[in-house]
């Protein structure tokens, strides 16, 4: 158990809808990262937050947004969903070193 | 162009048959190279970090090595429980950069 909690584990929704994925980092970790994993693209970095502030941005679509709250949990919001957004979404946390601890992921299926 | 390339994509071994996985990278300045293990339906699990050419790290049957342009993950006398996808990631030598992952090598070890 990595100590990173992601909910829900599975999410099935329709095109055009909006969903929210939630992540609770390991106790004491200030950094939260979001990654998307698909079969053809592998693990793609989306965005990083550090103690509530956006730290780095990767290949995140404009339809996607994230935030980190004062209690350090983070949410990833995906809107106007398309079939191609179906993927595994992982959250990871770290204490400031580069070593990341990953959650078990949220499997998103857009039908 | 991919910055991190892993080969082979898939590898099938018999129990006890040693082999190596390759990770080549093209980032201009390397801050660190990471190896992760991912089991089906789970998040990646940290294995090793390597920082400079010539460095080696070992854990049970796994040994990771690093040169200026690539890293190898050597698996000695593998067991069926070593079956997993092994992911390589690099962090560039700039503050605040996230890990860039390769697409992974899926290892299957049969008894």
PDB file of C-alpha atoms in Angstrom:
ATOM      1  CA  UNK A   1       0.000   0.000   0.000  1.00  0.00           C
ATOM      2  CA  UNK A   2       1.584   3.267  -1.194  1.00  0.00           C
ATOM      3  CA  UNK A   3      -0.456   5.450   1.150  1.00  0.00           C
ATOM      4  CA  UNK A   4      -1.969   7.398  -1.770  1.00  0.00           C
ATOM      5  CA  UNK A   5      -5.739   7.039  -2.035  1.00  0.00           C
ATOM      6  CA  UNK A   6      -7.675   7.596  -5.238  1.00  0.00           C
ATOM      7  CA  UNK A   7     -11.428   7.559  -5.665  1.00  0.00           C
ATOM      8  CA  UNK A   8     -13.391   6.294  -7.420  1.00  0.00           C
ATOM      9  CA  UNK A   9     -11.629   3.179  -8.714  1.00  0.00           C
ATOM     10  CA  UNK A  10     -13.889   2.970 -11.752  1.00  0.00           C
ATOM     11  CA  UNK A  11     -15.953   5.594 -13.534  1.00  0.00           C
ATOM     12  CA  UNK A  12     -18.229   5.048 -16.507  1.00  0.00           C
ATOM     13  CA  UNK A  13     -19.765   8.075 -18.160  1.00  0.00           C
ATOM     14  CA  UNK A  14     -20.962   9.401 -21.504  1.00  0.00           C
ATOM     15  CA  UNK A  15     -19.402  11.750 -24.021  1.00  0.00           C
ATOM     16  CA  UNK A  16     -19.881  15.411 -23.181  1.00  0.00           C
ATOM     17  CA  UNK A  17     -20.110  14.815 -19.449  1.00  0.00           C
ATOM     18  CA  UNK A  18     -17.918  16.148 -16.633  1.00  0.00           C
ATOM     19  CA  UNK A  19     -16.272  14.067 -13.898  1.00  0.00           C
ATOM     20  CA  UNK A  20     -14.107  14.695 -10.851  1.00  0.00           C
ATOM     21  CA  UNK A  21     -11.316  12.394  -9.716  1.00  0.00           C
ATOM     22  CA  UNK A  22     -10.060  12.674  -6.171  1.00  0.00           C
ATOM     23  CA  UNK A  23      -6.655  11.997  -4.636  1.00  0.00           C
ATOM     24  CA  UNK A  24      -5.424  11.974  -1.046  1.00  0.00           C
ATOM     25  CA  UNK A  25      -1.616  12.030  -0.864  1.00  0.00           C
ATOM     26  CA  UNK A  26       0.561  10.220   1.645  1.00  0.00           C
ATOM     27  CA  UNK A  27       0.624  11.816   5.046  1.00  0.00           C
ATOM     28  CA  UNK A  28       3.122  14.673   5.013  1.00  0.00           C
ATOM     29  CA  UNK A  29       3.613  14.804   1.235  1.00  0.00           C
ATOM     30  CA  UNK A  30       3.163  18.298  -0.166  1.00  0.00           C
ATOM     31  CA  UNK A  31       3.470  17.465  -3.882  1.00  0.00           C
ATOM     32  CA  UNK A  32       0.724  15.859  -5.921  1.00  0.00           C
ATOM     33  CA  UNK A  33       1.104  14.764  -9.542  1.00  0.00           C
ATOM     34  CA  UNK A  34      -1.528  13.621 -12.032  1.00  0.00           C
ATOM     35  CA  UNK A  35      -0.700  11.206 -14.839  1.00  0.00           C
ATOM     36  CA  UNK A  36      -2.791   9.665 -17.606  1.00  0.00           C
ATOM     37  CA  UNK A  37      -2.012   6.141 -18.790  1.00  0.00           C
ATOM     38  CA  UNK A  38      -3.302   4.711 -22.049  1.00  0.00           C
ATOM     39  CA  UNK A  39      -2.174   1.649 -23.980  1.00  0.00           C
ATOM     40  CA  UNK A  40      -0.660   3.579 -26.886  1.00  0.00           C
ATOM     41  CA  UNK A  41       0.781   6.601 -25.053  1.00  0.00           C
ATOM     42  CA  UNK A  42       2.035   5.131 -21.805  1.00  0.00           C
ATOM     43  CA  UNK A  43       2.175   7.308 -18.686  1.00  0.00           C
ATOM     44  CA  UNK A  44       1.749  10.966 -19.609  1.00  0.00           C
ATOM     45  CA  UNK A  45       2.348  13.733 -17.079  1.00  0.00           C
ATOM     46  CA  UNK A  46      -0.594  16.102 -16.741  1.00  0.00           C
ATOM     47  CA  UNK A  47       0.042  18.506 -13.873  1.00  0.00           C
ATOM     48  CA  UNK A  48       1.816  18.941 -10.528  1.00  0.00           C
ATOM     49  CA  UNK A  49       0.788  20.864  -7.425  1.00  0.00           C
ATOM     50  CA  UNK A  50       2.968  21.730  -4.463  1.00  0.00           C
ATOM     51  CA  UNK A  51       1.329  22.861  -1.230  1.00  0.00           C
ATOM     52  CA  UNK A  52      -1.676  24.250  -3.064  1.00  0.00           C
ATOM     53  CA  UNK A  53       0.190  25.963  -5.884  1.00  0.00           C
ATOM     54  CA  UNK A  54       0.523  24.762  -9.458  1.00  0.00           C
ATOM     55  CA  UNK A  55       4.201  23.799  -9.959  1.00  0.00           C
ATOM     56  CA  UNK A  56       4.425  22.230 -13.412  1.00  0.00           C
ATOM     57  CA  UNK A  57       2.197  21.530 -16.371  1.00  0.00           C
ATOM     58  CA  UNK A  58       2.507  18.761 -18.915  1.00  0.00           C
ATOM     59  CA  UNK A  59       0.249  17.577 -21.714  1.00  0.00           C
ATOM     60  CA  UNK A  60      -2.970  18.615 -20.008  1.00  0.00           C
ATOM     61  CA  UNK A  61      -5.896  19.519 -22.235  1.00  0.00           C
ATOM     62  CA  UNK A  62      -7.768  22.793 -21.721  1.00  0.00           C
ATOM     63  CA  UNK A  63     -10.865  20.720 -20.922  1.00  0.00           C
ATOM     64  CA  UNK A  64      -9.023  19.343 -17.888  1.00  0.00           C
ATOM     65  CA  UNK A  65      -8.240  21.234 -14.706  1.00  0.00           C
ATOM     66  CA  UNK A  66      -6.955  20.411 -11.259  1.00  0.00           C
ATOM     67  CA  UNK A  67      -6.541  21.942  -7.857  1.00  0.00           C
ATOM     68  CA  UNK A  68      -4.984  21.123  -4.512  1.00  0.00           C
ATOM     69  CA  UNK A  69      -6.877  22.070  -1.375  1.00  0.00           C
ATOM     70  CA  UNK A  70      -5.558  23.314   2.002  1.00  0.00           C
ATOM     71  CA  UNK A  71      -5.775  19.781   3.420  1.00  0.00           C
ATOM     72  CA  UNK A  72      -3.495  18.773   0.482  1.00  0.00           C
ATOM     73  CA  UNK A  73      -5.974  16.485  -1.252  1.00  0.00           C
ATOM     74  CA  UNK A  74      -6.293  17.114  -4.973  1.00  0.00           C
ATOM     75  CA  UNK A  75      -9.029  16.869  -7.559  1.00  0.00           C
ATOM     76  CA  UNK A  76      -8.753  16.446 -11.314  1.00  0.00           C
ATOM     77  CA  UNK A  77     -11.740  17.747 -13.252  1.00  0.00           C
ATOM     78  CA  UNK A  78     -12.374  16.424 -16.750  1.00  0.00           C
ATOM     79  CA  UNK A  79     -15.082  18.107 -18.810  1.00  0.00           C
ATOM     80  CA  UNK A  80     -16.669  17.764 -22.260  1.00  0.00           C
ATOM     81  CA  UNK A  81     -15.456  14.198 -22.213  1.00  0.00           C
ATOM     82  CA  UNK A  82     -14.565  12.441 -25.455  1.00  0.00           C
ATOM     83  CA  UNK A  83     -14.085   8.758 -26.228  1.00  0.00           C
ATOM     84  CA  UNK A  84     -10.347   9.322 -26.368  1.00  0.00           C
ATOM     85  CA  UNK A  85     -10.266  10.436 -22.751  1.00  0.00           C
ATOM     86  CA  UNK A  86     -10.860   6.851 -21.661  1.00  0.00           C
ATOM     87  CA  UNK A  87      -7.742   5.868 -19.723  1.00  0.00           C
ATOM     88  CA  UNK A  88      -6.287   5.133 -16.322  1.00  0.00           C
ATOM     89  CA  UNK A  89      -5.659   8.290 -14.322  1.00  0.00           C
ATOM     90  CA  UNK A  90      -3.033   8.086 -11.628  1.00  0.00           C
ATOM     91  CA  UNK A  91      -2.240  10.387  -8.792  1.00  0.00           C
ATOM     92  CA  UNK A  92       1.186  10.336  -7.175  1.00  0.00           C
ATOM     93  CA  UNK A  93       2.655  12.181  -4.239  1.00  0.00           C
ATOM     94  CA  UNK A  94       6.116  12.985  -2.981  1.00  0.00           C
ATOM     95  CA  UNK A  95       7.732  14.718  -0.040  1.00  0.00           C
ATOM     96  CA  UNK A  96       9.946  16.859  -2.245  1.00  0.00           C
ATOM     97  CA  UNK A  97      12.368  14.229  -3.466  1.00  0.00           C
ATOM     98  CA  UNK A  98      11.855  12.860  -6.946  1.00  0.00           C
ATOM     99  CA  UNK A  99      10.621   9.500  -5.634  1.00  0.00           C
ATOM    100  CA  UNK A 100       6.920   9.281  -6.430  1.00  0.00           C
ATOM    101  CA  UNK A 101       4.354   7.118  -4.677  1.00  0.00           C
ATOM    102  CA  UNK A 102       1.420   6.227  -6.912  1.00  0.00           C
ATOM    103  CA  UNK A 103      -2.174   5.469  -6.061  1.00  0.00           C
ATOM    104  CA  UNK A 104      -4.070   2.569  -7.615  1.00  0.00           C
ATOM    105  CA  UNK A 105      -5.638   4.785 -10.236  1.00  0.00           C
ATOM    106  CA  UNK A 106      -9.103   5.619 -11.528  1.00  0.00           C
ATOM    107  CA  UNK A 107     -10.212   3.737 -14.634  1.00  0.00           C
ATOM    108  CA  UNK A 108     -12.305   6.133 -16.715  1.00  0.00           C
ATOM    109  CA  UNK A 109     -14.498   4.747 -19.465  1.00  0.00           C
ATOM    110  CA  UNK A 110     -16.245   7.233 -21.737  1.00  0.00           C
ATOM    111  CA  UNK A 111     -19.041   5.617 -23.772  1.00  0.00           C
TER     112      UNK A 111
ATOM    113  CA  UNK B   1      10.376  12.171 -30.743  1.00  0.00           C
ATOM    114  CA  UNK B   2      10.207  10.082 -27.573  1.00  0.00           C
ATOM    115  CA  UNK B   3      12.639  11.172 -24.891  1.00  0.00           C
ATOM    116  CA  UNK B   4      12.580   7.788 -23.181  1.00  0.00           C
ATOM    117  CA  UNK B   5      12.556   4.565 -25.206  1.00  0.00           C
ATOM    118  CA  UNK B   6      12.327   1.125 -23.659  1.00  0.00           C
ATOM    119  CA  UNK B   7      13.088  -2.183 -25.337  1.00  0.00           C
ATOM    120  CA  UNK B   8      11.930  -4.768 -25.854  1.00  0.00           C
ATOM    121  CA  UNK B   9       8.201  -3.989 -25.552  1.00  0.00           C
ATOM    122  CA  UNK B  10       7.584  -7.505 -24.278  1.00  0.00           C
ATOM    123  CA  UNK B  11       9.854 -10.256 -23.002  1.00  0.00           C
ATOM    124  CA  UNK B  12       9.050 -13.852 -22.199  1.00  0.00           C
ATOM    125  CA  UNK B  13      11.500 -15.804 -20.040  1.00  0.00           C
ATOM    126  CA  UNK B  14      11.651 -19.196 -18.460  1.00  0.00           C
ATOM    127  CA  UNK B  15      12.156 -19.289 -14.719  1.00  0.00           C
ATOM    128  CA  UNK B  16      15.892 -18.941 -14.055  1.00  0.00           C
ATOM    129  CA  UNK B  17      16.659 -17.475 -17.501  1.00  0.00           C
ATOM    130  CA  UNK B  18      18.494 -14.174 -16.886  1.00  0.00           C
ATOM    131  CA  UNK B  19      18.080 -11.195 -19.211  1.00  0.00           C
ATOM    132  CA  UNK B  20      18.222  -7.399 -19.422  1.00  0.00           C
ATOM    133  CA  UNK B  21      15.778  -4.623 -20.193  1.00  0.00           C
ATOM    134  CA  UNK B  22      16.973  -1.455 -21.894  1.00  0.00           C
ATOM    135  CA  UNK B  23      16.021   2.190 -21.382  1.00  0.00           C
ATOM    136  CA  UNK B  24      17.577   4.842 -23.620  1.00  0.00           C
ATOM    137  CA  UNK B  25      17.009   8.558 -23.097  1.00  0.00           C
ATOM    138  CA  UNK B  26      17.700  11.761 -24.997  1.00  0.00           C
ATOM    139  CA  UNK B  27      17.219  14.524 -22.399  1.00  0.00           C
ATOM    140  CA  UNK B  28      19.989  17.116 -22.450  1.00  0.00           C
ATOM    141  CA  UNK B  29      20.709  17.120 -18.734  1.00  0.00           C
ATOM    142  CA  UNK B  30      19.800  14.211 -16.498  1.00  0.00           C
ATOM    143  CA  UNK B  31      18.843  14.844 -12.914  1.00  0.00           C
ATOM    144  CA  UNK B  32      17.862  11.249 -12.226  1.00  0.00           C
ATOM    145  CA  UNK B  33      16.734   8.009 -13.858  1.00  0.00           C
ATOM    146  CA  UNK B  34      14.059   5.927 -12.172  1.00  0.00           C
ATOM    147  CA  UNK B  35      12.840   2.353 -12.497  1.00  0.00           C
ATOM    148  CA  UNK B  36       9.322   1.392 -11.465  1.00  0.00           C
ATOM    149  CA  UNK B  37       7.426  -1.889 -11.474  1.00  0.00           C
ATOM    150  CA  UNK B  38       3.737  -1.952 -12.384  1.00  0.00           C
ATOM    151  CA  UNK B  39       1.417  -4.913 -11.808  1.00  0.00           C
ATOM    152  CA  UNK B  40      -1.888  -5.146 -13.725  1.00  0.00           C
ATOM    153  CA  UNK B  41      -4.550  -2.857 -12.280  1.00  0.00           C
ATOM    154  CA  UNK B  42      -2.123  -1.173  -9.898  1.00  0.00           C
ATOM    155  CA  UNK B  43      -0.048   1.972  -9.779  1.00  0.00           C
ATOM    156  CA  UNK B  44       3.692   1.943 -10.479  1.00  0.00           C
ATOM    157  CA  UNK B  45       5.876   0.953  -7.538  1.00  0.00           C
ATOM    158  CA  UNK B  46       9.294   2.572  -7.071  1.00  0.00           C
ATOM    159  CA  UNK B  47      12.349   0.336  -7.503  1.00  0.00           C
ATOM    160  CA  UNK B  48      15.518   2.428  -8.028  1.00  0.00           C
ATOM    161  CA  UNK B  49      16.924   5.882  -8.654  1.00  0.00           C
ATOM    162  CA  UNK B  50      20.241   6.356 -10.476  1.00  0.00           C
ATOM    163  CA  UNK B  51      21.937   9.741 -10.687  1.00  0.00           C
ATOM    164  CA  UNK B  52      25.252   9.411 -12.500  1.00  0.00           C
ATOM    165  CA  UNK B  53      26.927   7.264 -15.131  1.00  0.00           C
ATOM    166  CA  UNK B  54      28.541   4.200 -13.634  1.00  0.00           C
ATOM    167  CA  UNK B  55      26.127   3.993 -10.742  1.00  0.00           C
ATOM    168  CA  UNK B  56      24.530   0.625  -9.910  1.00  0.00           C
ATOM    169  CA  UNK B  57      21.704  -0.338  -7.556  1.00  0.00           C
ATOM    170  CA  UNK B  58      20.540  -3.839  -6.580  1.00  0.00           C
ATOM    171  CA  UNK B  59      17.422  -5.277  -5.036  1.00  0.00           C
ATOM    172  CA  UNK B  60      16.945  -9.040  -4.805  1.00  0.00           C
ATOM    173  CA  UNK B  61      17.134 -10.375  -8.379  1.00  0.00           C
ATOM    174  CA  UNK B  62      17.180  -6.917  -9.971  1.00  0.00           C
ATOM    175  CA  UNK B  63      20.183  -4.759 -10.743  1.00  0.00           C
ATOM    176  CA  UNK B  64      19.988  -1.365 -12.434  1.00  0.00           C
ATOM    177  CA  UNK B  65      22.928   0.298 -14.170  1.00  0.00           C
ATOM    178  CA  UNK B  66      23.355   3.688 -15.821  1.00  0.00           C
ATOM    179  CA  UNK B  67      25.502   5.038 -18.659  1.00  0.00           C
ATOM    180  CA  UNK B  68      25.416   8.493 -20.255  1.00  0.00           C
ATOM    181  CA  UNK B  69      22.670   7.549 -22.691  1.00  0.00           C
ATOM    182  CA  UNK B  70      20.959   4.439 -21.353  1.00  0.00           C
ATOM    183  CA  UNK B  71      20.113   2.297 -18.387  1.00  0.00           C
ATOM    184  CA  UNK B  72      19.771  -1.450 -18.054  1.00  0.00           C
ATOM    185  CA  UNK B  73      17.659  -3.445 -15.666  1.00  0.00           C
ATOM    186  CA  UNK B  74      19.274  -6.860 -15.283  1.00  0.00           C
ATOM    187  CA  UNK B  75      17.099  -9.677 -14.003  1.00  0.00           C
ATOM    188  CA  UNK B  76      19.030 -12.637 -12.626  1.00  0.00           C
ATOM    189  CA  UNK B  77      17.342 -16.038 -12.337  1.00  0.00           C
ATOM    190  CA  UNK B  78      13.835 -14.571 -12.537  1.00  0.00           C
ATOM    191  CA  UNK B  79      10.824 -16.142 -10.862  1.00  0.00           C
ATOM    192  CA  UNK B  80       7.169 -16.047 -11.981  1.00  0.00           C
ATOM    193  CA  UNK B  81       6.485 -13.356  -9.359  1.00  0.00           C
ATOM    194  CA  UNK B  82       8.826 -11.028 -11.259  1.00  0.00           C
ATOM    195  CA  UNK B  83       6.248 -10.887 -14.058  1.00  0.00           C
ATOM    196  CA  UNK B  84       5.150  -7.254 -14.406  1.00  0.00           C
ATOM    197  CA  UNK B  85       5.611  -4.176 -16.561  1.00  0.00           C
ATOM    198  CA  UNK B  86       8.864  -2.357 -15.827  1.00  0.00           C
ATOM    199  CA  UNK B  87       8.827   1.375 -16.425  1.00  0.00           C
ATOM    200  CA  UNK B  88      11.789   3.656 -16.835  1.00  0.00           C
ATOM    201  CA  UNK B  89      11.500   7.411 -16.189  1.00  0.00           C
ATOM    202  CA  UNK B  90      13.870  10.366 -16.357  1.00  0.00           C
ATOM    203  CA  UNK B  91      13.878  13.735 -14.711  1.00  0.00           C
ATOM    204  CA  UNK B  92      15.617  16.563 -16.532  1.00  0.00           C
ATOM    205  CA  UNK B  93      18.139  18.758 -14.817  1.00  0.00           C
ATOM    206  CA  UNK B  94      15.806  21.695 -14.281  1.00  0.00           C
ATOM    207  CA  UNK B  95      13.974  22.538 -11.094  1.00  0.00           C
ATOM    208  CA  UNK B  96      10.335  21.537 -11.019  1.00  0.00           C
ATOM    209  CA  UNK B  97      10.368  19.097 -13.917  1.00  0.00           C
ATOM    210  CA  UNK B  98       8.215  16.017 -13.607  1.00  0.00           C
ATOM    211  CA  UNK B  99       9.206  12.470 -14.478  1.00  0.00           C
ATOM    212  CA  UNK B 100       9.028  11.496 -18.158  1.00  0.00           C
ATOM    213  CA  UNK B 101       8.130   7.829 -18.519  1.00  0.00           C
ATOM    214  CA  UNK B 102       8.878   5.320 -21.223  1.00  0.00           C
ATOM    215  CA  UNK B 103       6.134   2.966 -22.420  1.00  0.00           C
ATOM    216  CA  UNK B 104       7.523   0.053 -20.461  1.00  0.00           C
ATOM    217  CA  UNK B 105       8.642  -3.528 -20.968  1.00  0.00           C
ATOM    218  CA  UNK B 106       6.142  -6.228 -20.081  1.00  0.00           C
ATOM    219  CA  UNK B 107       7.972  -9.208 -18.608  1.00  0.00           C
ATOM    220  CA  UNK B 108       6.404 -12.657 -18.371  1.00  0.00           C
ATOM    221  CA  UNK B 109       8.256 -15.386 -16.495  1.00  0.00           C
ATOM    222  CA  UNK B 110       6.936 -18.915 -16.773  1.00  0.00           C
ATOM    223  CA  UNK B 111       7.766 -21.841 -14.515  1.00  0.00           C
TER     224      UNK B 111
END
